Short mmCIF file of C-alpha atoms in Angstrom, two decimals:
data_model
loop_
_atom_site.label_atom_id
_atom_site.label_comp_id
_atom_site.label_asym_id
_atom_site.label_seq_id
_atom_site.Cartn_x
_atom_site.Cartn_y
_atom_site.Cartn_z
CA MET A 93 91.06 -40.88 26.62
CA ALA A 94 87.22 -41.72 27.10
CA SER A 95 86.24 -43.60 29.82
CA LYS A 96 84.69 -47.20 29.67
CA LEU A 97 81.06 -47.06 28.98
CA PRO A 98 78.54 -49.47 30.51
CA LYS A 99 78.17 -52.87 28.56
CA PRO A 100 74.65 -54.22 27.77
CA PHE A 101 74.00 -57.62 29.42
CA SER A 102 73.87 -60.83 27.21
CA PRO A 103 70.36 -61.33 26.20
CA ASN A 104 70.53 -64.73 27.62
CA ALA A 105 72.03 -63.72 31.09
CA PRO A 106 70.07 -64.94 34.13
CA VAL A 107 67.76 -62.72 35.79
CA ASN A 108 68.79 -62.69 39.58
CA GLN A 109 67.48 -59.37 40.64
CA PRO A 110 64.96 -56.76 39.72
CA CYS A 111 66.06 -53.65 37.84
CA ALA A 112 64.76 -49.93 37.66
CA ILE A 113 64.45 -48.22 34.36
CA VAL A 114 64.84 -44.49 34.01
CA SER A 115 64.61 -42.15 30.95
CA ASP A 116 64.37 -38.51 29.95
CA ILE A 117 66.56 -37.03 32.64
CA HIS A 118 67.23 -33.86 30.56
CA GLY A 119 70.06 -32.42 32.50
CA ASN A 120 67.93 -32.21 35.82
CA LEU A 121 70.29 -33.32 38.35
CA VAL A 122 67.90 -32.90 41.32
CA ALA A 123 65.46 -34.97 39.80
CA LEU A 124 67.81 -37.83 38.80
CA GLU A 125 69.14 -38.03 42.45
CA ALA A 126 65.58 -38.04 43.73
CA VAL A 127 64.74 -40.88 41.57
CA LEU A 128 68.08 -42.89 42.23
CA GLN A 129 67.14 -42.35 46.09
CA ASP A 130 63.63 -43.80 45.60
CA ILE A 131 65.32 -46.84 43.81
CA ALA A 132 67.84 -47.51 46.41
CA ARG A 133 65.12 -47.09 49.21
CA ILE A 134 62.97 -50.03 47.83
CA GLY A 135 66.11 -51.97 47.32
CA VAL A 136 66.72 -52.22 43.66
CA LYS A 137 70.34 -52.24 42.74
CA GLU A 138 70.22 -52.54 38.92
CA VAL A 139 69.49 -49.23 36.88
CA TRP A 140 69.04 -49.14 33.21
CA CYS A 141 68.60 -45.82 31.23
CA LEU A 142 66.82 -45.41 28.06
CA GLY A 143 68.23 -42.18 26.86
CA ASP A 144 68.06 -38.38 27.04
CA ILE A 145 70.14 -37.85 29.80
CA VAL A 146 70.88 -34.44 28.49
CA GLY A 147 68.79 -31.64 26.94
CA TYR A 148 66.97 -28.65 28.19
CA GLY A 149 68.28 -29.00 31.82
CA PRO A 150 71.29 -26.92 33.23
CA GLN A 151 73.46 -29.97 34.48
CA PRO A 152 74.13 -32.18 31.42
CA LEU A 153 77.51 -32.98 32.61
CA GLU A 154 76.79 -33.97 36.23
CA CYS A 155 73.79 -36.20 34.92
CA TRP A 156 75.88 -37.92 32.30
CA ARG A 157 78.52 -38.68 34.96
CA LEU A 158 75.78 -39.71 37.31
CA ALA A 159 74.21 -41.87 35.03
CA LYS A 160 77.49 -43.57 33.88
CA GLU A 161 78.14 -44.36 37.73
CA THR A 162 74.79 -45.72 38.43
CA CYS A 163 73.36 -47.33 35.27
CA SER A 164 74.86 -50.66 33.92
CA ILE A 165 72.94 -50.04 30.63
CA ILE A 166 72.51 -46.65 28.77
CA ILE A 167 71.24 -46.43 25.36
CA LYS A 168 71.06 -43.25 23.04
CA GLY A 169 68.06 -40.79 23.19
CA ASN A 170 67.11 -38.25 20.55
CA HIS A 171 68.78 -35.59 22.48
CA GLU A 172 72.27 -37.56 22.68
CA ASN A 173 72.01 -38.04 18.96
CA ALA A 174 71.20 -34.35 18.45
CA LEU A 175 74.77 -33.65 20.02
CA LEU A 176 76.53 -35.41 17.21
CA PRO A 177 77.42 -33.89 13.89
CA GLY A 178 74.35 -33.27 11.90
CA GLY A 179 72.11 -33.92 14.83
CA GLY A 180 69.27 -31.77 16.09
CA GLU A 181 68.41 -30.28 12.69
CA ARG A 182 64.74 -31.49 13.22
CA PHE A 183 64.60 -29.94 16.70
CA ASN A 184 61.95 -27.13 17.41
CA PRO A 185 62.87 -23.58 18.21
CA ARG A 186 62.78 -24.12 21.87
CA ALA A 187 65.03 -27.27 21.94
CA ARG A 188 67.60 -26.26 19.49
CA PRO A 189 69.42 -23.55 21.63
CA ALA A 190 69.13 -25.86 24.60
CA ILE A 191 70.99 -28.58 22.57
CA ASP A 192 73.51 -26.11 21.17
CA TRP A 193 74.35 -25.13 24.73
CA THR A 194 74.64 -28.59 25.97
CA ARG A 195 76.96 -29.64 23.13
CA GLU A 196 79.16 -26.48 24.11
CA ALA A 197 79.07 -27.30 27.78
CA LEU A 198 80.35 -31.14 27.24
CA THR A 199 82.79 -30.03 24.69
CA ALA A 200 84.27 -27.53 27.18
CA ALA A 201 84.36 -30.34 29.86
CA GLY A 202 86.68 -32.38 27.80
CA SER A 203 87.25 -36.11 28.69
CA GLY A 204 85.89 -37.41 25.29
CA ILE A 205 82.25 -36.98 26.42
CA LEU A 206 80.83 -36.52 23.00
CA GLU A 207 82.85 -39.54 21.82
CA GLU A 208 81.49 -41.62 24.74
CA ILE A 209 77.84 -40.60 23.70
CA ALA A 210 78.55 -41.39 20.02
CA GLN A 211 79.33 -45.22 21.06
CA LEU A 212 76.00 -45.45 22.78
CA PRO A 213 73.79 -48.44 21.39
CA LEU A 214 70.37 -47.63 20.12
CA GLN A 215 68.64 -50.49 21.70
CA PHE A 216 69.16 -53.74 23.57
CA THR A 217 67.37 -57.00 24.18
CA ARG A 218 67.07 -58.73 27.48
CA LYS A 219 65.42 -61.96 27.73
CA GLY A 220 63.17 -61.16 24.53
CA ILE A 221 62.16 -57.81 25.78
CA LEU A 222 63.28 -54.93 23.71
CA PHE A 223 64.47 -51.74 25.26
CA VAL A 224 64.72 -48.39 23.20
CA HIS A 225 64.30 -44.59 23.65
CA ALA A 226 61.60 -44.06 20.98
CA SER A 227 60.00 -46.83 18.99
CA PRO A 228 60.84 -50.25 17.86
CA ARG A 229 60.38 -48.82 14.15
CA ASP A 230 62.63 -45.76 15.06
CA PRO A 231 64.58 -46.12 18.26
CA ILE A 232 65.50 -42.32 18.05
CA GLU A 233 62.77 -40.09 17.03
CA GLU A 234 59.26 -41.62 16.59
CA TYR A 235 56.78 -40.72 19.28
CA LEU A 236 54.40 -43.48 20.51
CA MET A 237 51.42 -41.64 22.17
CA PRO A 238 48.17 -42.89 23.69
CA LYS A 239 46.02 -41.96 20.58
CA ASP A 240 48.18 -44.14 18.64
CA ALA A 241 46.36 -47.31 20.16
CA ARG A 242 43.60 -46.24 17.66
CA ASN A 243 46.00 -46.26 14.62
CA PRO A 244 46.28 -50.14 13.80
CA GLY A 245 48.78 -49.47 11.01
CA LYS A 246 51.29 -47.62 13.14
CA MET A 247 51.07 -50.02 15.95
CA GLN A 248 51.34 -53.31 13.71
CA ALA A 249 54.51 -51.70 12.37
CA GLN A 250 55.76 -51.60 16.06
CA PHE A 251 54.60 -54.99 16.95
CA GLU A 252 56.21 -56.64 13.95
CA ARG A 253 59.53 -55.54 15.42
CA ILE A 254 59.31 -57.10 18.91
CA GLN A 255 58.93 -60.63 20.32
CA GLN A 256 56.58 -59.81 23.09
CA TYR A 257 57.30 -56.47 24.98
CA VAL A 258 59.06 -53.23 24.41
CA PHE A 259 59.96 -50.44 27.18
CA VAL A 260 60.35 -46.90 25.53
CA GLY A 261 60.88 -43.47 27.03
CA HIS A 262 60.64 -40.32 24.85
CA ALA A 263 56.86 -39.77 24.67
CA GLN A 264 56.71 -38.53 28.24
CA VAL A 265 53.79 -40.37 29.29
CA LEU A 266 53.12 -43.14 31.76
CA GLN A 267 51.28 -45.79 29.81
CA PHE A 268 50.87 -49.56 29.10
CA GLY A 269 49.39 -50.61 25.66
CA GLN A 270 48.86 -54.15 24.76
CA ALA A 271 47.97 -55.98 21.49
CA GLY A 272 45.91 -59.11 20.88
CA ARG A 273 48.82 -61.23 20.33
CA GLN A 274 50.02 -60.84 23.91
CA GLN A 275 52.27 -58.20 22.88
CA ALA A 276 52.93 -54.93 24.83
CA VAL A 277 54.41 -51.18 24.73
CA ALA A 278 55.41 -50.09 28.19
CA HIS A 279 56.31 -46.44 28.56
CA VAL A 280 58.95 -45.68 31.46
CA GLY A 281 57.38 -41.95 31.53
CA ILE A 282 59.41 -38.89 32.16
CA GLU A 283 61.81 -38.16 34.91
CA ALA A 284 63.04 -34.84 34.85
CA ARG A 285 61.74 -32.10 32.40
CA LEU A 286 62.08 -28.74 34.09
CA ASP A 287 58.73 -27.71 33.01
CA ASP A 288 57.12 -30.74 34.91
CA ALA A 289 54.86 -30.08 37.55
CA ASP A 290 57.07 -32.27 40.00
CA ALA A 291 60.71 -31.50 38.94
CA GLN A 292 61.86 -33.09 42.15
CA GLY A 293 60.91 -36.55 40.91
CA GLY A 294 57.86 -37.91 43.12
CA GLU A 295 54.76 -39.13 41.44
CA ASP A 296 55.73 -38.18 37.93
CA ALA A 297 59.32 -39.68 38.33
CA GLY A 298 59.70 -42.38 35.39
CA PHE A 299 61.04 -45.65 36.57
CA GLY A 300 59.73 -49.18 36.88
CA ALA A 301 61.16 -52.10 38.79
CA GLY A 302 60.91 -55.62 38.38
CA VAL A 303 62.14 -56.43 34.67
#
């Protein structure tokens, strides 16, 4: 039987403490452990994950188990979505073999892991702040890049879908973009792609505290 998944908080739950937001772990256990150690060191106890726990890296099972143990909220990224039937068809030639291997590894591990992943939500809202993996318009696939700040049509479509702020991962950049109506997109950044300069976490590790 599949184990119990983290449950999103009520949108109206009181904010009693800071939280850290992680994203794009991509099967890199060393980086995930390093970032979680940093989070613990600064005294933050609440951790939320914006998806892509798996994909590319060699330890998807260990990362999934650790994320479930430490994150009170987990949402679905495009790599989790690619594990499901019909998923991954749009992946490039580099990513497709990695997700196929990841699917085989998690299936072999049993314990209903793919069933758990299928249940992950695409987004959640806390105190009017939206959290998604990719974008408000397309929570799974769409990239929001720094150059999109010069694309009013694309950004308007995003801001129409949020009250004020949205936190995203996926694009693998650290940035903060603001609209004139006091709306903003905050990128969590990237935590653990194996081709990062700092695969241990450190300066490029993606987490933010204080939401």
